[in-house]
GROMACS .gro file of N, CA and C in nm:
model
  552
    1LEU      N    1   0.963   1.642   1.490
    1LEU     CA    2   1.007   1.773   1.525
    1LEU      C    3   0.945   1.826   1.655
    2ALA      N    4   0.814   1.807   1.654
    2ALA     CA    5   0.737   1.861   1.771
    2ALA      C    6   0.777   1.795   1.898
    3GLN      N    7   0.806   1.659   1.876
    3GLN     CA    8   0.849   1.582   2.003
    3GLN      C    9   1.000   1.622   2.049
    4ALA      N   10   1.074   1.645   1.955
    4ALA     CA   11   1.224   1.678   1.981
    4ALA      C   12   1.226   1.814   2.036
    5LYS      N   13   1.135   1.903   1.992
    5LYS     CA   14   1.139   2.036   2.047
    5LYS      C   15   1.059   2.061   2.174
    6GLY      N   16   0.986   1.952   2.225
    6GLY     CA   17   0.912   1.959   2.348
    6GLY      C   18   0.780   2.025   2.325
    7TRP      N   19   0.728   2.036   2.206
    7TRP     CA   20   0.607   2.115   2.184
    7TRP      C   21   0.487   2.031   2.232
    8PHE      N   22   0.491   1.902   2.224
    8PHE     CA   23   0.377   1.818   2.266
    8PHE      C   24   0.376   1.828   2.415
    9GLU      N   25   0.493   1.814   2.485
    9GLU     CA   26   0.492   1.810   2.627
    9GLU      C   27   0.435   1.961   2.681
   10ALA      N   28   0.485   2.069   2.611
   10ALA     CA   29   0.448   2.196   2.643
   10ALA      C   30   0.299   2.221   2.625
   11ALA      N   31   0.232   2.145   2.541
   11ALA     CA   32   0.083   2.156   2.523
   11ALA      C   33   0.012   2.059   2.608
   12GLY      N   34   0.084   1.984   2.685
   12GLY     CA   35   0.020   1.888   2.776
   12GLY      C   36  -0.033   1.749   2.712
   13LEU      N   37   0.042   1.715   2.600
   13LEU     CA   38   0.011   1.610   2.523
   13LEU      C   39   0.114   1.494   2.552
   14ASP      N   40   0.058   1.376   2.572
   14ASP     CA   41   0.151   1.252   2.579
   14ASP      C   42   0.140   1.178   2.456
   15VAL      N   43   0.233   1.192   2.365
   15VAL     CA   44   0.227   1.139   2.233
   15VAL      C   45   0.332   1.030   2.225
   16GLU      N   46   0.283   0.916   2.171
   16GLU     CA   47   0.362   0.798   2.143
   16GLU      C   48   0.362   0.761   2.000
   17PHE      N   49   0.475   0.751   1.933
   17PHE     CA   50   0.479   0.719   1.790
   17PHE      C   51   0.497   0.567   1.777
   18LEU      N   52   0.407   0.505   1.702
   18LEU     CA   53   0.415   0.372   1.677
   18LEU      C   54   0.446   0.333   1.534
   19PRO      N   55   0.555   0.247   1.507
   19PRO     CA   56   0.589   0.212   1.375
   19PRO      C   57   0.474   0.128   1.321
   20GLY      N   58   0.464   0.109   1.195
   20GLY     CA   59   0.373   0.038   1.119
   20GLY      C   60   0.373  -0.119   1.163
   21THR      N   61   0.489  -0.156   1.225
   21THR     CA   62   0.505  -0.304   1.261
   21THR      C   63   0.442  -0.321   1.409
   22ALA      N   64   0.400  -0.218   1.469
   22ALA     CA   65   0.360  -0.223   1.609
   22ALA      C   66   0.242  -0.310   1.628
   23GLU      N   67   0.224  -0.387   1.729
   23GLU     CA   68   0.127  -0.476   1.744
   23GLU      C   69  -0.015  -0.419   1.731
   24GLU      N   70  -0.019  -0.286   1.781
   24GLU     CA   71  -0.156  -0.209   1.774
   24GLU      C   72  -0.201  -0.186   1.645
   25VAL      N   73  -0.091  -0.173   1.546
   25VAL     CA   74  -0.136  -0.154   1.412
   25VAL      C   75  -0.150  -0.289   1.338
   26LEU      N   76  -0.054  -0.383   1.351
   26LEU     CA   77  -0.066  -0.507   1.291
   26LEU      C   78  -0.195  -0.588   1.326
   27ALA      N   79  -0.238  -0.574   1.440
   27ALA     CA   80  -0.366  -0.642   1.486
   27ALA      C   81  -0.474  -0.604   1.392
   28HIS      N   82  -0.482  -0.481   1.329
   28HIS     CA   83  -0.588  -0.436   1.250
   28HIS      C   84  -0.558  -0.435   1.103
   29GLY      N   85  -0.425  -0.462   1.065
   29GLY     CA   86  -0.390  -0.467   0.932
   29GLY      C   87  -0.335  -0.351   0.855
   30SER      N   88  -0.363  -0.224   0.906
   30SER     CA   89  -0.304  -0.110   0.846
   30SER      C   90  -0.329   0.012   0.947
   31PRO      N   91  -0.247   0.112   0.934
   31PRO     CA   92  -0.266   0.233   1.026
   31PRO      C   93  -0.406   0.281   1.015
   32ALA      N   94  -0.471   0.299   0.903
   32ALA     CA   95  -0.608   0.343   0.890
   32ALA      C   96  -0.715   0.248   0.966
   33ARG      N   97  -0.699   0.123   0.942
   33ARG     CA   98  -0.784   0.027   1.007
   33ARG      C   99  -0.770   0.038   1.161
   34ALA      N  100  -0.647   0.061   1.192
   34ALA     CA  101  -0.617   0.068   1.354
   34ALA      C  102  -0.682   0.194   1.404
   35LEU      N  103  -0.687   0.301   1.324
   35LEU     CA  104  -0.756   0.430   1.366
   35LEU      C  105  -0.909   0.405   1.368
   36ALA      N  106  -0.957   0.347   1.266
   36ALA     CA  107  -1.099   0.322   1.264
   36ALA      C  108  -1.147   0.235   1.384
   37ALA      N  109  -1.064   0.152   1.421
   37ALA     CA  110  -1.100   0.059   1.534
   37ALA      C  111  -1.073   0.113   1.668
   38GLY      N  112  -1.020   0.244   1.666
   38GLY     CA  113  -0.993   0.316   1.801
   38GLY      C  114  -0.870   0.267   1.873
   39ALA      N  115  -0.788   0.182   1.793
   39ALA     CA  116  -0.665   0.151   1.859
   39ALA      C  117  -0.559   0.253   1.874
   40VAL      N  118  -0.559   0.357   1.786
   40VAL     CA  119  -0.473   0.478   1.788
   40VAL      C  120  -0.560   0.593   1.759
   41ASP      N  121  -0.508   0.710   1.801
   41ASP     CA  122  -0.573   0.838   1.775
   41ASP      C  123  -0.554   0.914   1.651
   42LEU      N  124  -0.434   0.884   1.595
   42LEU     CA  125  -0.404   0.949   1.462
   42LEU      C  126  -0.328   0.854   1.390
   43ALA      N  127  -0.342   0.857   1.263
   43ALA     CA  128  -0.269   0.760   1.168
   43ALA      C  129  -0.205   0.840   1.044
   44ILE      N  130  -0.104   0.794   0.999
   44ILE     CA  131  -0.050   0.851   0.866
   44ILE      C  132  -0.069   0.726   0.773
   45GLY      N  133  -0.130   0.755   0.653
   45GLY     CA  134  -0.150   0.659   0.554
   45GLY      C  135  -0.181   0.729   0.424
   46PRO      N  136  -0.191   0.642   0.318
   46PRO     CA  137  -0.219   0.689   0.180
   46PRO      C  138  -0.356   0.751   0.172
   47CYS      N  139  -0.372   0.836   0.067
   47CYS     CA  140  -0.509   0.893   0.049
   47CYS      C  141  -0.608   0.794   0.014
   48GLU      N  142  -0.554   0.682  -0.048
   48GLU     CA  143  -0.650   0.572  -0.088
   48GLU      C  144  -0.727   0.511   0.039
   49SER      N  145  -0.663   0.517   0.149
   49SER     CA  146  -0.730   0.460   0.266
   49SER      C  147  -0.845   0.563   0.307
   50ALA      N  148  -0.825   0.693   0.301
   50ALA     CA  149  -0.928   0.783   0.333
   50ALA      C  150  -1.049   0.778   0.243
   51ILE      N  151  -1.014   0.765   0.113
   51ILE     CA  152  -1.115   0.744   0.007
   51ILE      C  153  -1.193   0.629   0.025
   52SER      N  154  -1.126   0.507   0.066
   52SER     CA  155  -1.202   0.391   0.084
   52SER      C  156  -1.287   0.395   0.209
   53PHE      N  157  -1.250   0.442   0.318
   53PHE     CA  158  -1.336   0.473   0.423
   53PHE      C  159  -1.444   0.569   0.386
   54ALA      N  160  -1.428   0.679   0.311
   54ALA     CA  161  -1.523   0.765   0.276
   54ALA      C  162  -1.624   0.708   0.183
   55ALA      N  163  -1.593   0.604   0.097
   55ALA     CA  164  -1.684   0.543   0.021
   55ALA      C  165  -1.756   0.434   0.087
   56ASN      N  166  -1.730   0.403   0.201
   56ASN     CA  167  -1.782   0.287   0.280
   56ASN      C  168  -1.941   0.301   0.295
   57THR      N  169  -2.002   0.200   0.255
   57THR     CA  170  -2.151   0.214   0.278
   57THR      C  171  -2.195   0.120   0.379
   58GLU      N  172  -2.120   0.052   0.458
   58GLU     CA  173  -2.146  -0.034   0.566
   58GLU      C  174  -2.153   0.058   0.684
   59THR      N  175  -2.279   0.076   0.746
   59THR     CA  176  -2.290   0.151   0.854
   59THR      C  177  -2.230   0.110   0.996
   60GLU      N  178  -2.194  -0.012   0.994
   60GLU     CA  179  -2.126  -0.049   1.128
   60GLU      C  180  -1.970  -0.015   1.130
   61LYS      N  181  -1.923   0.015   1.010
   61LYS     CA  182  -1.781   0.051   0.998
   61LYS      C  183  -1.766   0.195   1.032
   62ALA      N  184  -1.652   0.214   1.108
   62ALA     CA  185  -1.629   0.364   1.150
   62ALA      C  186  -1.575   0.433   1.014
   63THR      N  187  -1.590   0.576   1.025
   63THR     CA  188  -1.528   0.653   0.928
   63THR      C  189  -1.408   0.726   0.987
   64ILE      N  190  -1.318   0.768   0.894
   64ILE     CA  191  -1.207   0.831   0.929
   64ILE      C  192  -1.200   0.972   0.854
   65VAL      N  193  -1.134   1.070   0.898
   65VAL     CA  194  -1.119   1.186   0.834
   65VAL      C  195  -0.976   1.228   0.807
   66ALA      N  196  -0.953   1.267   0.674
   66ALA     CA  197  -0.819   1.307   0.638
   66ALA      C  198  -0.804   1.452   0.682
   67ILE      N  199  -0.689   1.479   0.738
   67ILE     CA  200  -0.671   1.621   0.797
   67ILE      C  201  -0.549   1.699   0.725
   68ALA      N  202  -0.468   1.619   0.657
   68ALA     CA  203  -0.365   1.689   0.580
   68ALA      C  204  -0.305   1.593   0.466
   69ALA      N  205  -0.258   1.644   0.378
   69ALA     CA  206  -0.181   1.569   0.273
   69ALA      C  207  -0.030   1.590   0.286
   70LEU      N  208   0.035   1.486   0.325
   70LEU     CA  209   0.195   1.502   0.351
   70LEU      C  210   0.256   1.514   0.222
   71MET      N  211   0.203   1.452   0.117
   71MET     CA  212   0.273   1.473  -0.021
   71MET      C  213   0.177   1.543  -0.113
   72GLN      N  214   0.220   1.640  -0.174
   72GLN     CA  215   0.145   1.722  -0.263
   72GLN      C  216   0.128   1.673  -0.401
   73ASP      N  217   0.211   1.571  -0.435
   73ASP     CA  218   0.205   1.516  -0.564
   73ASP      C  219   0.083   1.429  -0.576
   74ALA      N  220   0.004   1.450  -0.683
   74ALA     CA  221  -0.126   1.375  -0.704
   74ALA      C  222  -0.098   1.230  -0.727
   75GLN      N  223   0.014   1.199  -0.799
   75GLN     CA  224   0.048   1.066  -0.841
   75GLN      C  225   0.144   1.001  -0.738
   76THR      N  226   0.092   0.934  -0.644
   76THR     CA  227   0.179   0.878  -0.536
   76THR      C  228   0.181   0.717  -0.539
   77SER      N  229   0.121   0.654  -0.634
   77SER     CA  230   0.122   0.508  -0.631
   77SER      C  231   0.117   0.463  -0.763
   78ALA      N  232   0.165   0.329  -0.774
   78ALA     CA  233   0.176   0.263  -0.910
   78ALA      C  234   0.178   0.116  -0.884
   79ILE      N  235   0.159   0.035  -0.992
   79ILE     CA  236   0.167  -0.107  -0.979
   79ILE      C  237   0.322  -0.134  -1.004
   80ALA      N  238   0.389  -0.214  -0.926
   80ALA     CA  239   0.530  -0.242  -0.943
   80ALA      C  240   0.551  -0.394  -0.965
   81VAL      N  241   0.635  -0.410  -1.056
   81VAL     CA  242   0.667  -0.547  -1.111
   81VAL      C  243   0.813  -0.577  -1.094
   82SER      N  244   0.855  -0.689  -1.045
   82SER     CA  245   1.002  -0.717  -1.017
   82SER      C  246   1.066  -0.743  -1.162
   83GLY      N  247   1.183  -0.707  -1.173
   83GLY     CA  248   1.249  -0.728  -1.302
   83GLY      C  249   1.256  -0.870  -1.347
   84ALA      N  250   1.260  -0.961  -1.245
   84ALA     CA  251   1.257  -1.104  -1.271
   84ALA      C  252   1.137  -1.145  -1.340
   85ALA      N  253   1.027  -1.076  -1.336
   85ALA     CA  254   0.898  -1.126  -1.395
   85ALA      C  255   0.899  -1.093  -1.543
   86GLN      N  256   0.991  -1.005  -1.599
   86GLN     CA  257   1.010  -0.971  -1.728
   86GLN      C  258   0.855  -0.933  -1.796
   87VAL      N  259   0.816  -0.826  -1.718
   87VAL     CA  260   0.685  -0.766  -1.760
   87VAL      C  261   0.721  -0.609  -1.788
   88ASP      N  262   0.668  -0.567  -1.915
   88ASP     CA  263   0.695  -0.429  -1.950
   88ASP      C  264   0.564  -0.356  -1.955
   89ARG      N  265   0.452  -0.427  -1.954
   89ARG     CA  266   0.324  -0.350  -1.964
   89ARG      C  267   0.219  -0.430  -1.869
   90PRO      N  268   0.114  -0.365  -1.830
   90PRO     CA  269   0.015  -0.437  -1.747
   90PRO      C  270  -0.052  -0.554  -1.815
   91ALA      N  271  -0.060  -0.550  -1.942
   91ALA     CA  272  -0.116  -0.665  -2.016
   91ALA      C  273  -0.037  -0.799  -1.999
   92GLN      N  274   0.092  -0.778  -1.978
   92GLN     CA  275   0.182  -0.886  -1.959
   92GLN      C  276   0.175  -0.945  -1.804
   93LEU      N  277   0.073  -0.897  -1.728
   93LEU     CA  278   0.055  -0.952  -1.602
   93LEU      C  279  -0.021  -1.085  -1.608
   94GLU      N  280  -0.079  -1.119  -1.739
   94GLU     CA  281  -0.150  -1.243  -1.755
   94GLU      C  282  -0.037  -1.358  -1.717
   95GLY      N  283  -0.080  -1.452  -1.633
   95GLY     CA  284  -0.017  -1.563  -1.588
   95GLY      C  285   0.084  -1.534  -1.475
   96LYS      N  286   0.086  -1.399  -1.425
   96LYS     CA  287   0.165  -1.364  -1.306
   96LYS      C  288   0.090  -1.341  -1.185
   97THR      N  289   0.156  -1.343  -1.066
   97THR     CA  290   0.098  -1.340  -0.941
   97THR      C  291   0.102  -1.199  -0.890
   98TYR      N  292  -0.009  -1.147  -0.851
   98TYR     CA  293  -0.031  -1.002  -0.800
   98TYR      C  294  -0.058  -1.010  -0.652
   99GLY      N  295   0.028  -0.960  -0.572
   99GLY     CA  296   0.015  -0.955  -0.422
   99GLY      C  297  -0.074  -0.842  -0.384
  100SER      N  298  -0.199  -0.873  -0.338
  100SER     CA  299  -0.299  -0.768  -0.309
  100SER      C  300  -0.306  -0.742  -0.173
  101TYR      N  301  -0.330  -0.606  -0.141
  101TYR     CA  302  -0.354  -0.569   0.007
  101TYR      C  303  -0.497  -0.594   0.038
  102CYS      N  304  -0.591  -0.627  -0.058
  102CYS     CA  305  -0.727  -0.649  -0.047
  102CYS      C  306  -0.796  -0.517  -0.017
  103GLY      N  307  -0.749  -0.409  -0.068
  103GLY     CA  308  -0.809  -0.290  -0.053
  103GLY      C  309  -0.944  -0.287  -0.138
  104ARG      N  310  -1.041  -0.197  -0.093
  104ARG     CA  311  -1.168  -0.193  -0.142
  104ARG      C  312  -1.165  -0.182  -0.310
  105PHE      N  313  -1.079  -0.105  -0.364
  105PHE     CA  314  -1.077  -0.075  -0.503
  105PHE      C  315  -0.962  -0.148  -0.580
  106GLU      N  316  -0.859  -0.190  -0.496
  106GLU     CA  317  -0.736  -0.232  -0.557
  106GLU      C  318  -0.745  -0.333  -0.677
  107ASP      N  319  -0.806  -0.445  -0.651
  107ASP     CA  320  -0.793  -0.552  -0.747
  107ASP      C  321  -0.873  -0.507  -0.870
  108GLY      N  322  -0.987  -0.430  -0.852
  108GLY     CA  323  -1.063  -0.377  -0.966
  108GLY      C  324  -0.974  -0.286  -1.048
  109ILE      N  325  -0.902  -0.198  -0.983
  109ILE     CA  326  -0.820  -0.109  -1.062
  109ILE      C  327  -0.705  -0.196  -1.138
  110VAL      N  328  -0.648  -0.282  -1.074
  110VAL     CA  329  -0.550  -0.360  -1.144
  110VAL      C  330  -0.600  -0.432  -1.264
  111ARG      N  331  -0.726  -0.492  -1.247
  111ARG     CA  332  -0.792  -0.554  -1.363
  111ARG      C  333  -0.828  -0.470  -1.479
  112ALA      N  334  -0.883  -0.340  -1.435
  112ALA     CA  335  -0.905  -0.232  -1.543
  112ALA      C  336  -0.781  -0.198  -1.607
  113MET      N  337  -0.666  -0.181  -1.546
  113MET     CA  338  -0.544  -0.152  -1.603
  113MET      C  339  -0.493  -0.252  -1.710
  114VAL      N  340  -0.516  -0.381  -1.673
  114VAL     CA  341  -0.463  -0.499  -1.754
  114VAL      C  342  -0.565  -0.503  -1.884
  115GLU      N  343  -0.689  -0.481  -1.862
  115GLU     CA  344  -0.784  -0.481  -1.969
  115GLU      C  345  -0.749  -0.365  -2.064
  116ALA      N  346  -0.744  -0.245  -2.008
  116ALA     CA  347  -0.714  -0.119  -2.085
  116ALA      C  348  -0.588  -0.128  -2.170
  117ASP      N  349  -0.499  -0.208  -2.137
  117ASP     CA  350  -0.374  -0.235  -2.198
  117ASP      C  351  -0.370  -0.353  -2.290
  118GLY      N  352  -0.503  -0.414  -2.303
  118GLY     CA  353  -0.512  -0.527  -2.405
  118GLY      C  354  -0.511  -0.665  -2.348
  119GLY      N  355  -0.493  -0.677  -2.223
  119GLY     CA  356  -0.470  -0.814  -2.162
  119GLY      C  357  -0.609  -0.863  -2.098
  120ASP      N  358  -0.595  -0.988  -2.045
  120ASP     CA  359  -0.708  -1.051  -1.998
  120ASP      C  360  -0.692  -1.061  -1.834
  121PRO      N  361  -0.765  -0.981  -1.770
  121PRO     CA  362  -0.750  -0.981  -1.637
  121PRO      C  363  -0.785  -1.103  -1.554
  122SER      N  364  -0.856  -1.179  -1.621
  122SER     CA  365  -0.897  -1.309  -1.552
  122SER      C  366  -0.778  -1.406  -1.547
  123LEU      N  367  -0.671  -1.369  -1.614
  123LEU     CA  368  -0.560  -1.456  -1.618
  123LEU      C  369  -0.448  -1.406  -1.521
  124VAL      N  370  -0.471  -1.301  -1.450
  124VAL     CA  371  -0.381  -1.253  -1.349
  124VAL      C  372  -0.419  -1.327  -1.205
  125ARG      N  373  -0.326  -1.388  -1.140
  125ARG     CA  374  -0.352  -1.449  -1.019
  125ARG      C  375  -0.342  -1.356  -0.899
  126PHE      N  376  -0.443  -1.328  -0.828
  126PHE     CA  377  -0.434  -1.236  -0.723
  126PHE      C  378  -0.431  -1.331  -0.588
  127VAL      N  379  -0.333  -1.277  -0.515
  127VAL     CA  380  -0.317  -1.355  -0.379
  127VAL      C  381  -0.307  -1.255  -0.271
  128PRO      N  382  -0.370  -1.271  -0.152
  128PRO     CA  383  -0.371  -1.168  -0.050
  128PRO      C  384  -0.240  -1.166   0.022
  129LEU      N  385  -0.202  -1.039   0.062
  129LEU     CA  386  -0.084  -1.029   0.142
  129LEU      C  387  -0.125  -1.032   0.275
  130ALA      N  388  -0.092  -1.135   0.360
  130ALA     CA  389  -0.135  -1.140   0.496
  130ALA      C  390  -0.087  -1.015   0.573
  131ASP      N  391  -0.164  -0.957   0.649
  131ASP     CA  392  -0.126  -0.838   0.727
  131ASP      C  393  -0.034  -0.741   0.655
  132HIS      N  394  -0.094  -0.721   0.521
  132HIS     CA  395  -0.026  -0.628   0.421
  132HIS      C  396   0.113  -0.660   0.398
  133GLY      N  397   0.151  -0.782   0.430
  133GLY     CA  398   0.294  -0.828   0.416
  133GLY      C  399   0.373  -0.787   0.538
  134TYR      N  400   0.332  -0.711   0.627
  134TYR     CA  401   0.416  -0.662   0.734
  134TYR      C  402   0.470  -0.768   0.836
  135ARG      N  403   0.389  -0.884   0.837
  135ARG     CA  404   0.428  -0.990   0.938
  135ARG      C  405   0.521  -1.098   0.859
  136ASP      N  406   0.524  -1.079   0.737
  136ASP     CA  407   0.610  -1.182   0.643
  136ASP      C  408   0.762  -1.159   0.693
  137ASP      N  409   0.825  -1.272   0.731
  137ASP     CA  410   0.959  -1.264   0.777
  137ASP      C  411   1.051  -1.203   0.668
  138GLY      N  412   1.029  -1.236   0.539
  138GLY     CA  413   1.103  -1.187   0.433
  138GLY      C  414   1.093  -1.033   0.416
  139VAL      N  415   0.985  -0.983   0.438
  139VAL     CA  416   0.959  -0.845   0.435
  139VAL      C  417   1.026  -0.777   0.551
  140ARG      N  418   1.017  -0.835   0.667
  140ARG     CA  419   1.100  -0.770   0.777
  140ARG      C  420   1.248  -0.774   0.762
  141GLU      N  421   1.288  -0.888   0.706
  141GLU     CA  422   1.435  -0.905   0.677
  141GLU      C  423   1.473  -0.808   0.579
  142HIS      N  424   1.400  -0.772   0.476
  142HIS     CA  425   1.437  -0.676   0.363
  142HIS      C  426   1.405  -0.557   0.395
  143GLY      N  427   1.311  -0.519   0.503
  143GLY     CA  428   1.261  -0.381   0.531
  143GLY      C  429   1.163  -0.329   0.434
  144SER      N  430   1.120  -0.406   0.339
  144SER     CA  431   1.026  -0.350   0.245
  144SER      C  432   0.939  -0.460   0.174
  145LEU      N  433   0.822  -0.432   0.148
  145LEU     CA  434   0.744  -0.528   0.077
  145LEU      C  435   0.792  -0.556  -0.060
  146VAL      N  436   0.841  -0.450  -0.134
  146VAL     CA  437   0.891  -0.477  -0.259
  146VAL      C  438   1.005  -0.568  -0.257
  147ARG      N  439   1.106  -0.533  -0.175
  147ARG     CA  440   1.232  -0.615  -0.170
  147ARG      C  441   1.202  -0.760  -0.108
  148GLY      N  442   1.109  -0.761  -0.006
  148GLY     CA  443   1.084  -0.892   0.066
  148GLY      C  444   1.009  -0.995  -0.019
  149ALA      N  445   0.881  -0.953  -0.054
  149ALA     CA  446   0.788  -1.048  -0.121
  149ALA      C  447   0.831  -1.064  -0.276
  150MET      N  448   0.878  -0.965  -0.334
  150MET     CA  449   0.923  -0.986  -0.467
  150MET      C  450   1.047  -1.067  -0.487
  151ALA      N  451   1.141  -1.033  -0.387
  151ALA     CA  452   1.281  -1.107  -0.392
  151ALA      C  453   1.249  -1.257  -0.352
  152SER      N  454   1.156  -1.283  -0.270
  152SER     CA  455   1.127  -1.421  -0.241
  152SER      C  456   1.055  -1.501  -0.354
  153GLY      N  457   1.009  -1.430  -0.448
  153GLY     CA  458   0.942  -1.491  -0.571
  153GLY      C  459   0.794  -1.538  -0.541
  154THR      N  460   0.745  -1.493  -0.422
  154THR     CA  461   0.602  -1.525  -0.395
  154THR      C  462   0.504  -1.446  -0.470
  155ILE      N  463   0.557  -1.314  -0.516
  155ILE     CA  464   0.459  -1.241  -0.609
  155ILE      C  465   0.550  -1.181  -0.707
  156ASP      N  466   0.482  -1.144  -0.822
  156ASP     CA  467   0.555  -1.077  -0.925
  156ASP      C  468   0.521  -0.930  -0.933
  157ALA      N  469   0.411  -0.894  -0.874
  157ALA     CA  470   0.371  -0.751  -0.876
  157ALA      C  471   0.286  -0.721  -0.748
  158THR      N  472   0.288  -0.592  -0.716
  158THR     CA  473   0.203  -0.532  -0.620
  158THR      C  474   0.190  -0.388  -0.630
  159TRP      N  475   0.093  -0.338  -0.551
  159TRP     CA  476   0.069  -0.177  -0.544
  159TRP      C  477   0.184  -0.122  -0.463
  160ILE      N  478   0.247  -0.015  -0.506
  160ILE     CA  479   0.343   0.047  -0.419
  160ILE      C  480   0.311   0.193  -0.407
  161PHE      N  481   0.352   0.253  -0.304
  161PHE     CA  482   0.360   0.408  -0.296
  161PHE      C  483   0.495   0.443  -0.337
  162THR      N  484   0.504   0.511  -0.453
  162THR     CA  485   0.625   0.543  -0.521
  162THR      C  486   0.715   0.641  -0.456
  163HIS      N  487   0.665   0.713  -0.351
  163HIS     CA  488   0.751   0.802  -0.279
  163HIS      C  489   0.830   0.739  -0.173
  164TRP      N  490   0.810   0.608  -0.140
  164TRP     CA  491   0.890   0.542  -0.038
  164TRP      C  492   0.918   0.409  -0.095
  165GLU      N  493   0.838   0.325  -0.130
  165GLU     CA  494   0.873   0.192  -0.174
  165GLU      C  495   0.967   0.192  -0.302
  166ALA      N  496   0.927   0.273  -0.396
  166ALA     CA  497   1.005   0.269  -0.519
  166ALA      C  498   1.150   0.320  -0.500
  167VAL      N  499   1.169   0.421  -0.411
  167VAL     CA  500   1.314   0.465  -0.394
  167VAL      C  501   1.382   0.376  -0.297
  168LEU      N  502   1.328   0.287  -0.218
  168LEU     CA  503   1.395   0.192  -0.139
  168LEU      C  504   1.443   0.086  -0.213
  169ASP      N  505   1.371   0.049  -0.318
  169ASP     CA  506   1.408  -0.065  -0.399
  169ASP      C  507   1.563  -0.069  -0.449
  170GLN      N  508   1.617  -0.189  -0.432
  170GLN     CA  509   1.762  -0.202  -0.482
  170GLN      C  510   1.783  -0.314  -0.586
  171PHE      N  511   1.673  -0.361  -0.651
  171PHE     CA  512   1.679  -0.433  -0.760
  171PHE      C  513   1.578  -0.396  -0.863
  172SER      N  514   1.596  -0.446  -0.979
  172SER     CA  515   1.520  -0.405  -1.102
  172SER      C  516   1.375  -0.405  -1.072
  173LEU      N  517   1.305  -0.281  -1.103
  173LEU     CA  518   1.164  -0.272  -1.069
  173LEU      C  519   1.105  -0.185  -1.186
  174THR      N  520   0.992  -0.233  -1.231
  174THR     CA  521   0.921  -0.159  -1.338
  174THR      C  522   0.795  -0.109  -1.270
  175THR      N  523   0.752   0.014  -1.299
  175THR     CA  524   0.627   0.058  -1.242
  175THR      C  525   0.538   0.116  -1.340
  176PHE      N  526   0.404   0.092  -1.313
  176PHE     CA  527   0.305   0.137  -1.408
  176PHE      C  528   0.213   0.242  -1.326
  177PRO      N  529   0.217   0.379  -1.340
  177PRO     CA  530   0.133   0.462  -1.280
  177PRO      C  531  -0.006   0.436  -1.329
  178VAL      N  532  -0.103   0.424  -1.231
  178VAL     CA  533  -0.244   0.402  -1.239
  178VAL      C  534  -0.297   0.479  -1.349
  179PRO      N  535  -0.286   0.607  -1.360
  179PRO     CA  536  -0.364   0.698  -1.463
  179PRO      C  537  -0.313   0.671  -1.606
  180ASP      N  538  -0.179   0.621  -1.625
  180ASP     CA  539  -0.136   0.593  -1.749
  180ASP      C  540  -0.199   0.471  -1.820
  181PHE      N  541  -0.283   0.400  -1.754
  181PHE     CA  542  -0.333   0.289  -1.823
  181PHE      C  543  -0.494   0.281  -1.791
  182GLY      N  544  -0.559   0.405  -1.824
  182GLY     CA  545  -0.701   0.398  -1.823
  182GLY      C  546  -0.771   0.410  -1.696
  183VAL      N  547  -0.706   0.439  -1.578
  183VAL     CA  548  -0.775   0.458  -1.459
  183VAL      C  549  -0.751   0.586  -1.403
  184PRO      N  550  -0.859   0.674  -1.382
  184PRO     CA  551  -0.832   0.814  -1.323
  184PRO      C  552  -0.786   0.829  -1.198
   0.00000   0.00000   0.00000
């Protein structure tokens, strides 16, 4: 809006919007990491990124500051499972493949959810999503991690942000909100 109305230019700002697939972002793995590395001046990302950087105890890593919440709903993420995986509860992730963004707390949260639901988290196979899945040709072809990686069968489940990934989905998808399974 500000760009369309000329407000940036009127304020003397030269603003360039980069998509999440821009090389400046992909080189660092996520918008928040690109921000911390100084590759961009401002990034839009999930609150989990800000929390992860705030909890960082490694002094050589940069910190980032959250300045606004674009979504006021406290529940913005969930674990999503493709319908093909035939999983109705986190405990049933045993023997399934979880595509991990390798976030600071992510795998531990998924393991806690599986365990809280009566499953054995050691039986869930965790695989990293290279470049958060954004460089995967299937993801680019489908326009979404959920549609791309799950439709290809490389993963059965992953973490999604329900306000955009879940609504983009065009195939059967089951979601498990994190607080519903023992994780605050």
